[in-house]
Short mmCIF file of N, CA and C in Angstrom, two decimals:
data_model
loop_
_atom_site.label_atom_id
_atom_site.label_comp_id
_atom_site.label_asym_id
_atom_site.label_seq_id
_atom_site.Cartn_x
_atom_site.Cartn_y
_atom_site.Cartn_z
N MET A 138 13.30 14.66 7.78
CA MET A 138 11.42 14.89 7.46
C MET A 138 10.64 13.57 7.85
N PRO A 139 9.78 13.39 8.64
CA PRO A 139 9.12 12.36 8.46
C PRO A 139 8.33 11.85 7.75
N ALA A 140 8.15 10.60 7.29
CA ALA A 140 7.38 10.38 5.99
C ALA A 140 7.62 8.80 5.84
N CYS A 141 6.65 8.68 5.10
CA CYS A 141 5.95 6.98 5.09
C CYS A 141 5.30 6.61 3.50
N ARG A 142 5.51 5.33 2.98
CA ARG A 142 4.50 5.30 1.38
C ARG A 142 3.56 4.41 1.85
N ASP A 143 2.46 4.65 1.04
CA ASP A 143 1.26 4.06 1.55
C ASP A 143 1.51 2.80 0.03
N ARG A 144 0.83 1.68 0.46
CA ARG A 144 0.69 0.45 -0.49
C ARG A 144 0.35 1.33 -2.12
N ASN A 145 -0.45 2.09 -2.29
CA ASN A 145 -0.95 2.47 -3.55
C ASN A 145 0.83 3.38 -4.41
N GLY A 146 1.77 3.47 -3.10
CA GLY A 146 2.64 4.35 -4.22
C GLY A 146 2.66 5.96 -3.24
N ASP A 147 1.57 6.48 -3.00
CA ASP A 147 1.16 7.90 -2.47
C ASP A 147 2.64 8.07 -1.38
N THR A 148 3.34 8.88 -1.24
CA THR A 148 3.95 9.23 -0.24
C THR A 148 3.50 10.84 1.14
N TRP A 149 3.60 10.20 1.95
CA TRP A 149 3.03 11.75 3.32
C TRP A 149 3.77 12.17 4.19
N GLU A 150 3.84 12.98 3.82
CA GLU A 150 5.29 13.60 4.90
C GLU A 150 4.45 14.35 5.62
N ILE A 151 5.21 14.54 6.70
CA ILE A 151 4.64 15.71 8.31
C ILE A 151 5.90 16.16 8.20
N TYR A 152 5.56 17.39 8.29
CA TYR A 152 6.97 18.49 8.19
C TYR A 152 6.50 19.78 9.10
N GLN A 153 7.39 20.32 10.05
CA GLN A 153 7.34 21.94 10.68
C GLN A 153 7.57 22.85 9.44
N SER A 154 6.94 23.82 10.03
CA SER A 154 6.62 24.92 8.90
C SER A 154 6.35 26.37 9.98
N GLY A 155 7.26 26.76 9.95
CA GLY A 155 7.40 28.37 11.03
C GLY A 155 6.69 27.56 12.62
N GLY A 156 7.44 26.71 12.99
CA GLY A 156 6.91 26.07 14.26
C GLY A 156 5.37 25.47 14.29
N LYS A 157 4.94 25.20 12.97
CA LYS A 157 3.33 24.53 13.36
C LYS A 157 3.62 23.27 12.58
N TRP A 158 3.48 22.30 12.38
CA TRP A 158 2.90 20.67 11.85
C TRP A 158 2.15 21.05 10.61
N ARG A 159 2.45 20.36 9.95
CA ARG A 159 2.08 20.45 7.87
C ARG A 159 2.03 19.14 7.78
N TRP A 160 0.73 18.72 6.91
CA TRP A 160 1.45 17.12 6.04
C TRP A 160 0.84 17.29 4.55
N GLN A 161 1.85 16.78 4.13
CA GLN A 161 1.21 16.60 2.44
C GLN A 161 1.75 15.31 1.81
N ARG A 162 0.68 15.25 0.66
CA ARG A 162 0.48 13.61 0.15
C ARG A 162 0.86 14.12 -1.85
N THR A 163 1.91 12.69 -1.62
CA THR A 163 2.83 13.01 -3.16
C THR A 163 2.34 11.68 -3.67
N ALA A 164 1.45 11.70 -5.17
CA ALA A 164 1.70 10.96 -5.75
C ALA A 164 2.49 10.28 -6.11
N ALA A 165 2.69 8.88 -6.30
CA ALA A 165 3.75 7.87 -7.13
C ALA A 165 4.49 8.72 -8.24
N ASN A 166 3.70 9.63 -9.14
CA ASN A 166 4.30 10.39 -10.55
C ASN A 166 4.65 11.78 -10.13
N GLY A 167 5.29 12.11 -8.67
CA GLY A 167 5.74 12.76 -8.21
C GLY A 167 4.56 14.39 -8.04
N ARG A 168 3.55 14.13 -8.42
CA ARG A 168 2.58 15.52 -8.57
C ARG A 168 1.96 15.31 -6.68
N ILE A 169 1.58 16.58 -6.14
CA ILE A 169 1.10 16.64 -5.27
C ILE A 169 -0.48 16.45 -5.11
N VAL A 170 -1.21 15.67 -4.41
CA VAL A 170 -2.46 15.17 -5.04
C VAL A 170 -3.02 15.91 -3.43
N GLY A 171 -2.48 16.25 -2.49
CA GLY A 171 -2.98 16.22 -0.85
C GLY A 171 -2.19 17.40 -0.14
N ALA A 172 -2.98 18.34 0.66
CA ALA A 172 -2.26 18.66 1.90
C ALA A 172 -2.72 19.25 2.78
N SER A 173 -2.57 19.71 4.13
CA SER A 173 -3.59 20.44 4.84
C SER A 173 -3.75 21.32 4.72
N THR A 174 -4.44 21.72 4.90
CA THR A 174 -5.27 22.98 5.00
C THR A 174 -5.11 24.35 5.93
N GLU A 175 -4.46 23.60 6.87
CA GLU A 175 -3.91 24.23 8.38
C GLU A 175 -3.00 23.71 9.01
N SER A 176 -2.59 24.77 9.57
CA SER A 176 -1.02 24.07 10.94
C SER A 176 -2.10 23.91 12.19
N TYR A 177 -0.83 22.80 12.71
CA TYR A 177 -1.26 22.12 13.70
C TYR A 177 -0.13 22.41 14.77
N ALA A 178 -0.41 22.88 16.56
CA ALA A 178 0.52 23.01 16.79
C ALA A 178 1.52 21.57 17.60
N ASN A 179 0.76 20.55 17.54
CA ASN A 179 1.60 19.54 17.67
C ASN A 179 1.46 18.26 16.90
N ARG A 180 2.39 17.86 16.49
CA ARG A 180 2.54 16.68 15.49
C ARG A 180 0.86 15.33 15.39
N ALA A 181 1.10 14.93 16.75
CA ALA A 181 0.04 14.41 16.91
C ALA A 181 -1.43 14.79 16.38
N ASP A 182 -1.45 15.47 16.27
CA ASP A 182 -3.18 16.43 15.79
C ASP A 182 -2.74 16.29 14.25
N CYS A 183 -1.46 16.46 13.91
CA CYS A 183 -1.53 16.62 12.40
C CYS A 183 -1.16 15.09 11.81
N ILE A 184 -0.66 14.46 12.16
CA ILE A 184 -1.18 13.01 11.80
C ILE A 184 -2.36 12.30 11.82
N GLU A 185 -2.87 12.60 12.70
CA GLU A 185 -4.47 12.45 13.00
C GLU A 185 -5.04 13.19 12.15
N ASN A 186 -5.01 14.25 11.33
CA ASN A 186 -5.66 14.97 10.46
C ASN A 186 -5.36 14.41 8.94
N ALA A 187 -3.92 13.75 9.06
CA ALA A 187 -3.49 13.10 7.64
C ALA A 187 -4.56 11.95 7.50
N ARG A 188 -4.63 10.86 8.78
CA ARG A 188 -5.29 9.52 8.13
C ARG A 188 -6.71 9.65 8.19
N ARG A 189 -7.49 11.09 8.61
CA ARG A 189 -8.82 11.34 8.34
C ARG A 189 -8.92 11.23 6.73
N ASN A 190 -7.76 12.06 6.24
CA ASN A 190 -7.43 12.61 4.60
C ASN A 190 -6.93 11.46 3.83
N GLY A 191 -6.87 10.02 4.93
CA GLY A 191 -6.51 8.44 3.82
C GLY A 191 -5.21 8.01 3.61
N MET A 192 -4.56 8.47 4.79
CA MET A 192 -3.27 8.07 4.96
C MET A 192 -2.89 6.68 6.14
N LEU A 193 -2.66 5.96 5.42
CA LEU A 193 -2.69 4.40 5.71
C LEU A 193 -1.04 3.94 6.59
N CYS A 194 -0.51 4.78 6.57
CA CYS A 194 0.97 4.15 6.91
C CYS A 194 1.53 4.91 7.95
N ASN A 195 2.80 4.41 8.52
CA ASN A 195 3.44 5.46 9.92
C ASN A 195 4.27 5.85 9.44
N PRO A 196 3.94 6.95 9.63
CA PRO A 196 5.67 8.06 9.22
C PRO A 196 6.28 7.53 10.32
N SER A 197 7.69 7.88 10.40
CA SER A 197 8.73 8.05 11.19
C SER A 197 9.43 9.22 11.83
#
Protein backbone atom coordinates (compact mmCIF):
# COMPACT_ATOMS: atom_id res chain seq x y z
CA MET A 1 0.00 0.00 0.00
CA PRO A 2 1.55 3.34 -1.02
CA ALA A 3 2.14 5.51 2.03
CA CYS A 4 4.24 8.42 3.24
CA ARG A 5 4.87 10.24 6.51
CA ASP A 6 4.58 14.01 6.94
CA ARG A 7 7.11 15.95 9.02
CA ASN A 8 4.50 16.14 11.82
CA GLY A 9 4.43 12.32 12.02
CA ASP A 10 1.07 11.73 10.31
CA THR A 11 0.96 8.79 7.89
CA TRP A 12 -0.97 9.10 4.62
CA GLU A 13 -2.07 5.89 2.90
CA ILE A 14 -3.34 5.61 -0.68
CA TYR A 15 -5.18 2.35 -1.27
CA GLN A 16 -7.68 0.58 -3.50
CA SER A 17 -11.07 -0.55 -2.27
CA GLY A 18 -13.55 -2.18 -4.61
CA GLY A 19 -11.40 -1.20 -7.60
CA LYS A 20 -11.43 2.51 -6.68
CA TRP A 21 -8.78 4.64 -4.94
CA ARG A 22 -9.12 6.16 -1.45
CA TRP A 23 -6.82 7.87 1.10
CA GLN A 24 -6.55 7.78 4.87
CA ARG A 25 -4.57 9.94 7.32
CA THR A 26 -3.38 8.42 10.60
CA ALA A 27 -1.89 10.54 13.41
CA ALA A 28 1.36 9.59 15.14
CA ASN A 29 -0.69 8.19 18.04
CA GLY A 30 -2.40 5.68 15.70
CA ARG A 31 -5.78 7.40 15.46
CA ILE A 32 -7.37 7.92 12.06
CA VAL A 33 -7.82 11.68 11.71
CA GLY A 34 -8.94 11.93 8.09
CA ALA A 35 -10.15 9.88 5.15
CA SER A 36 -11.53 10.43 1.69
CA THR A 37 -15.29 10.81 1.64
CA GLU A 38 -15.50 9.40 -1.87
CA SER A 39 -13.55 6.97 -4.02
CA TYR A 40 -11.67 7.86 -7.19
CA ALA A 41 -11.40 6.04 -10.51
CA ASN A 42 -7.69 6.84 -10.81
CA ARG A 43 -4.85 7.18 -8.34
CA ALA A 44 -3.79 10.67 -9.48
CA ASP A 45 -7.20 12.16 -8.61
CA CYS A 46 -7.06 10.49 -5.19
CA ILE A 47 -3.60 11.93 -4.48
CA GLU A 48 -4.73 15.37 -5.66
CA ASN A 49 -7.65 15.26 -3.20
CA ALA A 50 -5.36 14.14 -0.36
CA ARG A 51 -3.06 17.11 -1.12
CA ARG A 52 -6.04 19.49 -0.93
CA ASN A 53 -6.68 18.01 2.51
CA GLY A 54 -3.16 18.61 3.79
CA MET A 55 -0.89 15.85 2.49
CA LEU A 56 2.61 17.28 1.97
CA CYS A 57 4.58 14.06 1.43
CA ASN A 58 4.81 11.90 -1.71
CA PRO A 59 3.36 8.39 -1.43
CA SER A 60 5.47 5.72 -3.09
